[in-house]
Amino acid sequence: LFTVKDSSKVKVSYHHNPAADEHHFGATHPMKPWRLTLTNQLVLGYGMHHLMDVYVPRRASEDELADFHSTDYLEFLRRVTPHNTDTFSSDMITKYNIGDDCPIFDGMYDFGSLYAGASLDGARKLINHQSDIAINWSGGLHHAKKSEASGFCYINDIVLAILQLLRHHPRVLYIDIDVHHGDGVEQAFWSTDRVMTLSFHKYDPKEFFPGTGGFDDIGAGNGKHYALNVPLKDGIDDNSYILLFKSISEAVLLSYRPSAIVLQCGADSLGCDRLGCFNLNIKAHGACVDFIKSFNLPLLVLGGGGYTPRNVSRLWAYETGLCLNLELDNKLPASQYADWWKPDYTLHPDLATTKHENKNTRKHLELARQKVLEQLRYLKG
Ligand code: TV7
Ligand code: CA
Ligand code: ZN
C-alpha cells in the first residue's frame, strides 16, 4: 500500500466527523460534501488511520462561532430551513447573501458547525503540542464573511481557527492554494500584522469569482503589506506553479517568521476540475504542501474547493500521506467505492490536459514574484 519515506516521527492528527459528509447543497450544485467520504475511504484503504490520531470532533458551539460571526447572522443560519424560508424577509435573504451559490439547505447550520468544530479541534491540538500537523479536509471554507455567506461558504472555519492560534502564537501565516482568492480570511485580518495572508489564485475581476486579489490588495493600517496576492491566469502548469510557490513562500516564511501556519489546500487548482482552470497534477499540488511541511512549524492543513470528487479524494489522500512521510502506491486500495476511480484505479492520473491553454507568460510570473517580494521589504520588526 505504501512505503515509509522517512521514519522520523511526525505527530499527525486527522479530524473528521462523517456527519459533515451527509449534507447536500442541491442536485446541481457543484459543492459535494460526499467527496469527503471518498477521501476518507482512500485514507482508510491505504491504512493511514493506523499512523495518526483520528478524532471525531464535536460541533462548534454558537459561542465559538460568534468569535468571528455576528449573532444575528448565526441566529438566521440556525433558524432558516427550505420549508420556512418565506417567513424571513427578502431583505434578510439578500443581506446574508443567500442565493444559488449559497442556497438554504437542510442542516446548513449543522454542516457549518461540524466543519468549524473540526478546524477548532485541529488548532487546539497544535496549541497544546499534541500534534505537529492537524488535518481537516472538511474545512477551508475561505469566502464566508462575518455576517454574510459567500461562494458556497457559510461559516469561516479558517478565521475561527486562526483566532484560536492567535491566543498562543504571536504571528500566524495563512497560505491558500485554492484556485479562488481567499477573500474572507484576507478581509478578516486586513488591518493586523499578526496574520499574514498569502493567496495564489486565478484572477480576472470581471470573469472569475470573487474578483478580488489583485497585486494591489495589500492590507491597510497595521496590516498594510501583510496581505499578499498572487493573481494568475488560466492553465498554469506544474513546473511554473511549483517554482513560483516555493520562491514566494520561502521568502515570506523567512521574512515574516510565523510561529504557526494554516494551509488551505483547495483541490480546484488541479487540472480537470469542474470549476477550476489550472493545469496542475496531484504531485505538483502536493509538492507545495510538502514544501511548507519542511519548515517544521505547527501546521493546520485544511481542504477547500474541489469539484471533481474522484480527484479531490485522490489529492487529499495523497497529501495525508505526505504529512505522514509516506509514499503511497500508485495503485489505489480495493474497496466498495473503487468504481469512482475507474478506469485506471490509480492515485496519479494525468490531469494536465489541453483544455486550459497556459496564459501565464514568463513575464507575468516574474512580475507576480517581484510584486510580492517587494511587499516583504516593508515588514516591521
Ligand atoms: C471554496 N462558480 C468556493 C468557490 C465559489 C465559486 C461560482 C458556480 C456555480 C454555482 C451553482 C451551480 C455553478 C457551474 C461556479 C457570479 C455568479 C455566477 C450561480 C449559478 N453551478 C471555493 C462561486 C462562483 C449553484 N460564483 O473557493 C447552483 O457553476 O461566479 C459566481 C457568481 C452568480 C451566481 N451564479 C454563478 O472553492 C469552497 N458559482 C449550479 C447550481
Ligand atoms: Ca487561493
Ligand atoms: Zn475554490
Tab-separated table of C-alpha atoms and ligand atoms in Angstrom:
chain	number	residue	atom	x	y	z
A	1	LEU	CA	0.000	0.000	0.000
A	2	PHE	CA	2.834	2.416	0.825
A	3	THR	CA	6.495	2.731	1.736
A	4	VAL	CA	7.827	4.845	4.586
A	5	LYS	CA	9.993	7.656	3.103
A	6	ASP	CA	11.398	8.937	6.346
A	7	SER	CA	10.883	7.249	9.682
A	8	SER	CA	11.308	10.451	11.736
A	9	LYS	CA	8.163	10.755	13.815
A	10	VAL	CA	5.711	13.479	12.884
A	11	LYS	CA	2.634	13.635	15.100
A	12	VAL	CA	-0.298	13.956	12.741
A	13	SER	CA	-3.946	14.254	13.776
A	14	TYR	CA	-6.890	13.740	11.445
A	15	HIS	CA	-10.129	15.497	12.338
A	16	HIS	CA	-13.150	14.074	10.555
A	17	ASN	CA	-16.780	13.941	11.586
A	18	PRO	CA	-18.541	11.755	8.988
A	19	ALA	CA	-21.820	13.578	9.741
A	20	ALA	CA	-20.487	16.502	7.655
A	21	ASP	CA	-20.295	14.306	4.530
A	22	GLU	CA	-24.071	13.698	4.539
A	23	HIS	CA	-25.138	17.258	3.699
A	24	HIS	CA	-26.487	18.227	0.273
A	25	PHE	CA	-26.382	21.696	-1.292
A	26	GLY	CA	-28.783	20.558	-4.056
A	27	ALA	CA	-28.630	18.153	-7.003
A	28	THR	CA	-26.978	20.531	-9.491
A	29	HIS	CA	-24.805	22.414	-7.009
A	30	PRO	CA	-21.074	21.783	-7.616
A	31	MET	CA	-20.172	21.527	-3.899
A	32	LYS	CA	-20.480	17.842	-2.958
A	33	PRO	CA	-19.757	17.099	0.725
A	34	TRP	CA	-19.685	13.342	-0.078
A	35	ARG	CA	-16.255	13.939	-1.681
A	36	LEU	CA	-15.142	13.744	1.980
A	37	THR	CA	-16.456	10.172	2.208
A	38	LEU	CA	-14.426	9.253	-0.892
A	39	THR	CA	-11.352	10.899	0.641
A	40	ASN	CA	-11.829	9.057	3.908
A	41	GLN	CA	-12.261	5.742	2.060
A	42	LEU	CA	-8.841	6.193	0.464
A	43	VAL	CA	-7.262	7.275	3.762
A	44	LEU	CA	-8.628	4.130	5.436
A	45	GLY	CA	-7.927	1.945	2.395
A	46	TYR	CA	-4.243	2.862	2.494
A	47	GLY	CA	-4.233	2.152	6.241
A	48	MET	CA	-3.179	5.684	7.180
A	49	HIS	CA	-5.564	5.769	10.164
A	50	HIS	CA	-3.123	3.452	11.972
A	51	LEU	CA	-0.377	6.073	11.717
A	52	MET	CA	-2.144	9.166	13.048
A	53	ASP	CA	-4.520	10.237	15.812
A	54	VAL	CA	-8.025	10.087	14.420
A	55	TYR	CA	-10.625	12.309	16.101
A	56	VAL	CA	-14.357	12.694	15.530
A	57	PRO	CA	-14.602	16.308	16.694
A	58	ARG	CA	-17.715	17.766	18.272
A	59	ARG	CA	-19.662	20.542	16.573
A	60	ALA	CA	-18.526	24.126	17.264
A	61	SER	CA	-20.843	25.841	19.759
A	62	GLU	CA	-22.662	29.046	18.861
A	63	ASP	CA	-20.318	30.918	21.237
A	64	GLU	CA	-17.315	29.555	19.375
A	65	LEU	CA	-18.794	30.589	16.021
A	66	ALA	CA	-19.543	34.038	17.479
A	67	ASP	CA	-15.801	34.645	17.924
A	68	PHE	CA	-15.981	35.782	14.296
A	69	HIS	CA	-19.593	35.751	13.085
A	70	SER	CA	-22.324	38.168	14.157
A	71	THR	CA	-25.021	36.707	16.395
A	72	ASP	CA	-27.870	37.882	14.131
A	73	TYR	CA	-26.330	36.035	11.167
A	74	LEU	CA	-25.763	32.895	13.256
A	75	GLU	CA	-29.340	33.005	14.516
A	76	PHE	CA	-30.574	33.304	10.932
A	77	LEU	CA	-28.456	30.307	9.818
A	78	ARG	CA	-29.674	28.291	12.778
A	79	ARG	CA	-33.371	29.008	12.197
A	80	VAL	CA	-33.854	29.116	8.445
A	81	THR	CA	-34.820	25.930	6.534
A	82	PRO	CA	-36.033	25.271	2.971
A	83	HIS	CA	-39.556	24.936	4.450
A	84	ASN	CA	-39.727	28.223	6.398
A	85	THR	CA	-37.689	30.485	4.092
A	86	ASP	CA	-40.778	32.532	3.150
A	87	THR	CA	-41.228	33.584	6.796
A	88	PHE	CA	-37.955	35.559	6.540
A	89	SER	CA	-37.963	38.958	4.844
A	90	SER	CA	-36.416	39.117	1.378
A	91	ASP	CA	-34.170	41.882	2.738
A	92	MET	CA	-32.679	39.364	5.134
A	93	ILE	CA	-32.123	36.776	2.390
A	94	THR	CA	-30.366	39.480	0.365
A	95	LYS	CA	-28.376	40.839	3.326
A	96	TYR	CA	-26.989	37.409	4.216
A	97	ASN	CA	-26.272	36.703	0.526
A	98	ILE	CA	-28.465	33.616	0.208
A	99	GLY	CA	-28.952	32.536	-3.410
A	100	ASP	CA	-27.779	29.999	-5.987
A	101	ASP	CA	-24.175	29.864	-4.741
A	102	CYS	CA	-25.230	29.714	-1.087
A	103	PRO	CA	-28.657	28.068	-1.041
A	104	ILE	CA	-30.687	27.283	2.059
A	105	PHE	CA	-30.494	23.525	2.561
A	106	ASP	CA	-31.487	21.217	5.392
A	107	GLY	CA	-28.833	21.135	8.087
A	108	MET	CA	-26.746	24.049	6.791
A	109	TYR	CA	-26.058	25.359	10.302
A	110	ASP	CA	-25.179	21.836	11.432
A	111	PHE	CA	-22.822	21.495	8.441
A	112	GLY	CA	-21.081	24.766	9.341
A	113	SER	CA	-20.683	23.867	12.999
A	114	LEU	CA	-19.330	20.407	12.066
A	115	TYR	CA	-16.533	21.608	9.803
A	116	ALA	CA	-15.741	24.566	12.066
A	117	GLY	CA	-15.618	22.230	15.068
A	118	ALA	CA	-13.046	20.114	13.241
A	119	SER	CA	-10.795	23.102	12.427
A	120	LEU	CA	-11.001	24.350	16.022
A	121	ASP	CA	-10.152	20.867	17.290
A	122	GLY	CA	-7.112	20.805	14.998
A	123	ALA	CA	-5.967	24.269	16.142
A	124	ARG	CA	-6.217	23.171	19.796
A	125	LYS	CA	-4.164	20.024	19.193
A	126	LEU	CA	-1.440	22.224	17.677
A	127	ILE	CA	-1.590	24.709	20.552
A	128	ASN	CA	-1.106	22.071	23.235
A	129	HIS	CA	1.598	20.284	21.208
A	130	GLN	CA	-0.384	17.077	20.871
A	131	SER	CA	0.055	17.371	17.089
A	132	ASP	CA	2.720	18.722	14.750
A	133	ILE	CA	0.268	18.646	11.841
A	134	ALA	CA	-3.538	18.668	12.164
A	135	ILE	CA	-5.684	17.831	9.122
A	136	ASN	CA	-9.335	18.784	8.467
A	137	TRP	CA	-10.360	18.111	4.870
A	138	SER	CA	-13.934	19.325	5.566
A	139	GLY	CA	-12.657	22.832	6.405
A	140	GLY	CA	-11.024	25.585	4.378
A	141	LEU	CA	-14.221	27.496	3.531
A	142	HIS	CA	-12.429	30.770	2.924
A	143	HIS	CA	-15.143	33.052	1.468
A	144	ALA	CA	-17.558	33.343	4.440
A	145	LYS	CA	-17.791	36.837	5.981
A	146	LYS	CA	-18.692	37.991	9.487
A	147	SER	CA	-22.374	38.491	8.583
A	148	GLU	CA	-22.672	37.005	5.126
A	149	ALA	CA	-22.452	33.738	3.235
A	150	SER	CA	-20.364	33.753	0.060
A	151	GLY	CA	-19.093	31.296	-2.555
A	152	PHE	CA	-20.501	28.061	-1.035
A	153	CYS	CA	-19.183	29.115	2.434
A	154	TYR	CA	-21.426	29.967	5.411
A	155	ILE	CA	-19.069	29.721	8.372
A	156	ASN	CA	-15.415	30.733	8.084
A	157	ASP	CA	-13.658	27.912	9.933
A	158	ILE	CA	-10.251	29.286	8.886
A	159	VAL	CA	-10.760	32.637	10.595
A	160	LEU	CA	-12.041	30.837	13.714
A	161	ALA	CA	-9.019	28.512	13.793
A	162	ILE	CA	-6.569	31.395	13.277
A	163	LEU	CA	-8.247	33.354	16.111
A	164	GLN	CA	-7.601	30.325	18.357
A	165	LEU	CA	-3.972	30.091	17.257
A	166	LEU	CA	-3.503	33.825	17.936
A	167	ARG	CA	-4.259	33.205	21.620
A	168	HIS	CA	-0.882	31.438	21.841
A	169	HIS	CA	1.031	32.384	18.721
A	170	PRO	CA	2.356	35.883	18.011
A	171	ARG	CA	2.250	35.515	14.212
A	172	VAL	CA	0.245	33.141	12.012
A	173	LEU	CA	0.873	32.674	8.302
A	174	TYR	CA	-2.132	31.720	6.141
A	175	ILE	CA	-1.435	30.207	2.714
A	176	ASP	CA	-4.236	29.467	0.229
A	177	ILE	CA	-3.733	27.359	-2.920
A	178	ASP	CA	-7.430	27.039	-3.821
A	179	VAL	CA	-7.979	28.352	-7.382
A	180	HIS	CA	-10.183	31.100	-5.878
A	181	HIS	CA	-8.993	34.110	-3.897
A	182	GLY	CA	-9.129	33.610	-0.105
A	183	ASP	CA	-11.053	36.860	0.339
A	184	GLY	CA	-12.905	36.100	3.597
A	185	VAL	CA	-9.710	35.320	5.507
A	186	GLU	CA	-7.888	38.260	3.942
A	187	GLN	CA	-10.708	40.637	4.888
A	188	ALA	CA	-10.917	39.358	8.491
A	189	PHE	CA	-7.220	40.109	9.085
A	190	TRP	CA	-6.929	43.072	6.691
A	191	SER	CA	-5.673	45.511	9.315
A	192	THR	CA	-3.480	43.368	11.552
A	193	ASP	CA	0.174	42.396	11.238
A	194	ARG	CA	-0.357	39.307	13.418
A	195	VAL	CA	-1.679	37.330	10.464
A	196	MET	CA	-0.119	37.334	7.041
A	197	THR	CA	-2.395	36.050	4.273
A	198	LEU	CA	-0.965	34.724	1.008
A	199	SER	CA	-3.320	33.523	-1.741
A	200	PHE	CA	-2.492	32.074	-5.148
A	201	HIS	CA	-5.494	32.177	-7.481
A	202	LYS	CA	-6.944	32.740	-10.891
A	203	TYR	CA	-7.615	36.474	-11.171
A	204	ASP	CA	-9.961	38.137	-13.583
A	205	PRO	CA	-12.094	40.798	-11.890
A	206	LYS	CA	-14.864	40.594	-14.494
A	207	GLU	CA	-14.976	36.874	-15.223
A	208	PHE	CA	-13.839	34.885	-12.208
A	209	PHE	CA	-15.168	34.693	-8.650
A	210	PRO	CA	-14.735	36.588	-6.315
A	211	GLY	CA	-12.922	39.181	-8.458
A	212	THR	CA	-10.588	40.416	-5.702
A	213	GLY	CA	-6.942	39.526	-5.005
A	214	GLY	CA	-5.007	41.693	-7.422
A	215	PHE	CA	-1.414	42.813	-6.797
A	216	ASP	CA	-2.626	45.966	-5.121
A	217	ASP	CA	-4.661	44.182	-2.434
A	218	ILE	CA	-2.052	44.530	0.305
A	219	GLY	CA	-3.918	45.239	3.569
A	220	ALA	CA	-4.338	48.524	5.442
A	221	GLY	CA	-3.348	50.296	8.663
A	222	ASN	CA	-1.253	47.989	10.843
A	223	GLY	CA	-1.915	45.266	8.278
A	224	LYS	CA	-0.525	47.157	5.286
A	225	HIS	CA	1.834	44.798	3.374
A	226	TYR	CA	0.522	41.827	5.408
A	227	ALA	CA	-1.977	40.686	2.750
A	228	LEU	CA	-0.217	39.131	-0.240
A	229	ASN	CA	-1.788	38.053	-3.505
A	230	VAL	CA	-0.508	36.120	-6.481
A	231	PRO	CA	-3.010	36.684	-9.309
A	232	LEU	CA	-2.649	34.095	-12.078
A	233	LYS	CA	-4.173	33.371	-15.468
A	234	ASP	CA	-5.647	30.180	-16.939
A	235	GLY	CA	-3.736	26.985	-17.457
A	236	ILE	CA	-0.694	27.344	-15.177
A	237	ASP	CA	1.368	24.138	-15.294
A	238	ASP	CA	3.209	22.060	-12.684
A	239	ASN	CA	6.680	23.487	-13.102
A	240	SER	CA	5.775	27.177	-13.156
A	241	TYR	CA	3.425	26.791	-10.199
A	242	ILE	CA	5.907	24.884	-8.032
A	243	LEU	CA	8.742	27.294	-8.832
A	244	LEU	CA	6.590	30.349	-8.114
A	245	PHE	CA	5.071	28.836	-4.974
A	246	LYS	CA	8.411	27.815	-3.494
A	247	SER	CA	10.240	31.043	-4.200
A	248	ILE	CA	7.421	33.211	-2.838
A	249	SER	CA	6.502	31.136	0.200
A	250	GLU	CA	10.140	30.648	1.199
A	251	ALA	CA	10.762	34.399	1.099
A	252	VAL	CA	7.549	35.006	3.065
A	253	LEU	CA	8.469	32.457	5.731
A	254	LEU	CA	11.976	33.847	6.169
A	255	SER	CA	10.798	37.477	6.384
A	256	TYR	CA	7.630	37.048	8.430
A	257	ARG	CA	8.883	34.252	10.741
A	258	PRO	CA	5.439	32.911	11.738
A	259	SER	CA	5.134	30.579	14.716
A	260	ALA	CA	2.263	28.619	13.120
A	261	ILE	CA	0.935	28.060	9.602
A	262	VAL	CA	-2.555	27.402	8.252
A	263	LEU	CA	-2.577	25.904	4.750
A	264	GLN	CA	-5.786	25.842	2.703
A	265	CYS	CA	-5.406	23.044	0.122
A	266	GLY	CA	-8.375	23.671	-2.191
A	267	ALA	CA	-8.385	20.918	-4.825
A	268	ASP	CA	-9.959	23.088	-7.532
A	269	SER	CA	-6.471	24.214	-8.598
A	270	LEU	CA	-5.995	20.726	-10.115
A	271	GLY	CA	-6.376	20.142	-13.835
A	272	CYS	CA	-9.766	18.677	-14.869
A	273	ASP	CA	-11.610	20.422	-12.034
A	274	ARG	CA	-15.251	21.207	-12.883
A	275	LEU	CA	-14.872	24.867	-11.852
A	276	GLY	CA	-11.111	25.473	-11.938
A	277	CYS	CA	-8.933	26.470	-14.872
A	278	PHE	CA	-5.397	25.491	-13.846
A	279	ASN	CA	-3.433	22.523	-15.163
A	280	LEU	CA	-1.853	21.077	-12.025
A	281	ASN	CA	-1.253	17.416	-11.328
A	282	ILE	CA	-1.668	15.891	-7.886
A	283	LYS	CA	2.108	15.673	-7.334
A	284	ALA	CA	2.598	19.380	-8.050
A	285	HIS	CA	-0.172	20.425	-5.649
A	286	GLY	CA	1.352	18.060	-3.084
A	287	ALA	CA	4.836	19.498	-3.646
A	288	CYS	CA	3.517	22.787	-2.237
A	289	VAL	CA	2.205	21.045	0.886
A	290	ASP	CA	5.466	19.136	1.291
A	291	PHE	CA	7.488	22.334	0.951
A	292	ILE	CA	5.512	24.081	3.697
A	293	LYS	CA	5.780	20.995	5.891
A	294	SER	CA	9.587	21.085	5.541
A	295	PHE	CA	9.712	24.243	7.710
A	296	ASN	CA	8.635	22.118	10.707
A	297	LEU	CA	6.237	24.681	12.159
A	298	PRO	CA	2.877	23.772	13.746
A	299	LEU	CA	0.719	23.251	10.660
A	300	LEU	CA	-3.070	23.201	10.230
A	301	VAL	CA	-3.923	21.567	6.897
A	302	LEU	CA	-7.417	22.302	5.546
A	303	GLY	CA	-9.482	21.399	2.481
A	304	GLY	CA	-11.493	23.935	0.496
A	305	GLY	CA	-12.805	23.846	-3.069
A	306	GLY	CA	-12.591	20.828	-5.356
A	307	TYR	CA	-15.414	19.930	-7.722
A	308	THR	CA	-14.332	16.681	-9.371
A	309	PRO	CA	-14.780	14.347	-6.378
A	310	ARG	CA	-12.685	11.439	-7.737
A	311	ASN	CA	-9.652	13.759	-7.978
A	312	VAL	CA	-10.371	15.674	-4.767
A	313	SER	CA	-10.225	12.364	-2.885
A	314	ARG	CA	-7.037	11.289	-4.678
A	315	LEU	CA	-5.353	14.592	-3.851
A	316	TRP	CA	-6.291	14.755	-0.184
A	317	ALA	CA	-5.386	11.093	0.382
A	318	TYR	CA	-2.011	11.759	-1.264
A	319	GLU	CA	-1.472	14.861	0.882
A	320	THR	CA	-2.429	12.961	4.044
A	321	GLY	CA	0.353	10.548	3.023
A	322	LEU	CA	2.821	13.434	2.563
A	323	CYS	CA	2.057	14.681	6.073
A	324	LEU	CA	2.882	11.174	7.339
A	325	ASN	CA	6.099	10.916	5.256
A	326	LEU	CA	4.606	8.087	3.206
A	327	GLU	CA	4.972	7.228	-0.425
A	328	LEU	CA	1.562	5.806	-1.382
A	329	ASP	CA	1.435	3.134	-4.088
A	330	ASN	CA	0.012	4.437	-7.352
A	331	LYS	CA	-2.429	1.531	-7.351
A	332	LEU	CA	-5.460	2.548	-5.255
A	333	PRO	CA	-6.622	0.211	-2.480
A	334	ALA	CA	-9.615	-2.030	-3.247
A	335	SER	CA	-12.933	-1.040	-1.650
A	336	GLN	CA	-16.652	-0.956	-2.298
A	337	TYR	CA	-16.129	2.587	-3.631
A	338	ALA	CA	-13.402	1.609	-6.121
A	339	ASP	CA	-15.620	2.289	-9.161
A	340	TRP	CA	-15.232	6.028	-8.565
A	341	TRP	CA	-11.626	5.761	-9.703
A	342	LYS	CA	-12.335	3.891	-12.933
A	343	PRO	CA	-10.839	3.011	-15.339
A	344	ASP	CA	-7.236	3.352	-14.162
A	345	TYR	CA	-7.675	2.868	-10.387
A	346	THR	CA	-4.528	4.930	-9.862
A	347	LEU	CA	-3.596	7.750	-7.493
A	348	HIS	CA	-1.889	9.813	-10.218
A	349	PRO	CA	-3.870	10.015	-13.460
A	350	ASP	CA	-2.614	12.687	-15.880
A	351	LEU	CA	-4.684	15.803	-15.136
A	352	ALA	CA	-2.747	18.206	-17.364
A	353	THR	CA	-4.985	18.202	-20.417
A	354	THR	CA	-5.085	20.783	-23.201
A	355	LYS	CA	-8.464	22.163	-22.053
A	356	HIS	CA	-6.904	25.277	-20.492
A	357	GLU	CA	-4.095	26.780	-22.511
A	358	ASN	CA	-1.334	28.238	-20.321
A	359	LYS	CA	-1.882	32.025	-20.475
A	360	ASN	CA	0.807	32.754	-17.873
A	361	THR	CA	3.795	34.179	-19.697
A	362	ARG	CA	7.203	34.051	-18.035
A	363	LYS	CA	6.967	37.813	-17.860
A	364	HIS	CA	3.694	37.649	-15.923
A	365	LEU	CA	5.068	35.074	-13.474
A	366	GLU	CA	8.220	37.107	-12.890
A	367	LEU	CA	6.114	40.228	-12.288
A	368	ALA	CA	3.949	38.314	-9.780
A	369	ARG	CA	7.037	37.208	-7.877
A	370	GLN	CA	8.567	40.673	-7.855
A	371	LYS	CA	5.351	42.362	-6.726
A	372	VAL	CA	5.041	40.057	-3.710
A	373	LEU	CA	8.710	40.140	-2.737
A	374	GLU	CA	8.552	43.944	-2.876
A	375	GLN	CA	5.905	43.912	-0.098
A	376	LEU	CA	8.255	41.981	2.159
A	377	ARG	CA	10.715	44.888	2.222
A	378	TYR	CA	8.180	46.924	4.204
A	379	LEU	CA	7.581	44.426	7.019
A	380	LYS	CA	8.136	45.751	10.541
A	381	GLY	CA	10.425	44.129	13.104
B	1	TV7	C1	-14.163	27.408	-1.657
B	1	TV7	N1	-18.712	29.360	-9.734
B	1	TV7	C2	-15.691	28.267	-3.488
B	1	TV7	C3	-15.861	28.762	-4.908
B	1	TV7	C4	-17.154	29.521	-5.100
B	1	TV7	C5	-17.402	29.927	-6.533
B	1	TV7	C6	-19.426	30.034	-8.861
B	1	TV7	C7	-20.721	28.452	-9.578
B	1	TV7	C8	-21.895	27.597	-9.720
B	1	TV7	C9	-22.891	27.674	-8.756
B	1	TV7	C10	-24.015	26.856	-8.875
B	1	TV7	C11	-24.100	25.961	-9.967
B	1	TV7	C12	-22.040	26.698	-10.780
B	1	TV7	C13	-21.174	25.622	-12.699
B	1	TV7	C14	-19.481	28.358	-10.183
B	1	TV7	C15	-21.262	35.165	-10.045
B	1	TV7	C16	-22.211	34.052	-10.004
B	1	TV7	C17	-22.227	33.028	-11.123
B	1	TV7	C18	-24.893	30.826	-9.613
B	1	TV7	C19	-25.314	29.809	-10.661
B	1	TV7	N2	-23.116	25.909	-10.895
B	1	TV7	C20	-14.272	27.838	-3.141
B	1	TV7	C21	-18.606	30.822	-6.659
B	1	TV7	C22	-18.904	31.211	-8.097
B	1	TV7	C23	-25.036	26.881	-7.921
B	1	TV7	N3	-19.893	32.242	-8.119
B	1	TV7	O1	-13.337	28.887	-3.307
B	1	TV7	C24	-26.146	26.051	-8.047
B	1	TV7	O2	-21.063	26.624	-11.712
B	1	TV7	O3	-19.239	33.053	-10.094
B	1	TV7	C25	-20.011	33.088	-9.154
B	1	TV7	C26	-21.162	34.082	-9.058
B	1	TV7	C27	-23.612	34.335	-9.578
B	1	TV7	C28	-24.292	33.049	-9.096
B	1	TV7	N4	-24.285	32.049	-10.165
B	1	TV7	C29	-22.922	31.736	-10.637
B	1	TV7	O4	-13.844	26.786	-3.965
B	1	TV7	C30	-15.069	26.304	-1.262
B	1	TV7	N5	-20.658	29.515	-8.747
B	1	TV7	C31	-25.230	25.133	-10.077
B	1	TV7	C32	-26.239	25.174	-9.129
B	2	CA	CA	-6.268	30.785	-3.415
B	3	ZN	ZN	-12.201	27.391	-4.893
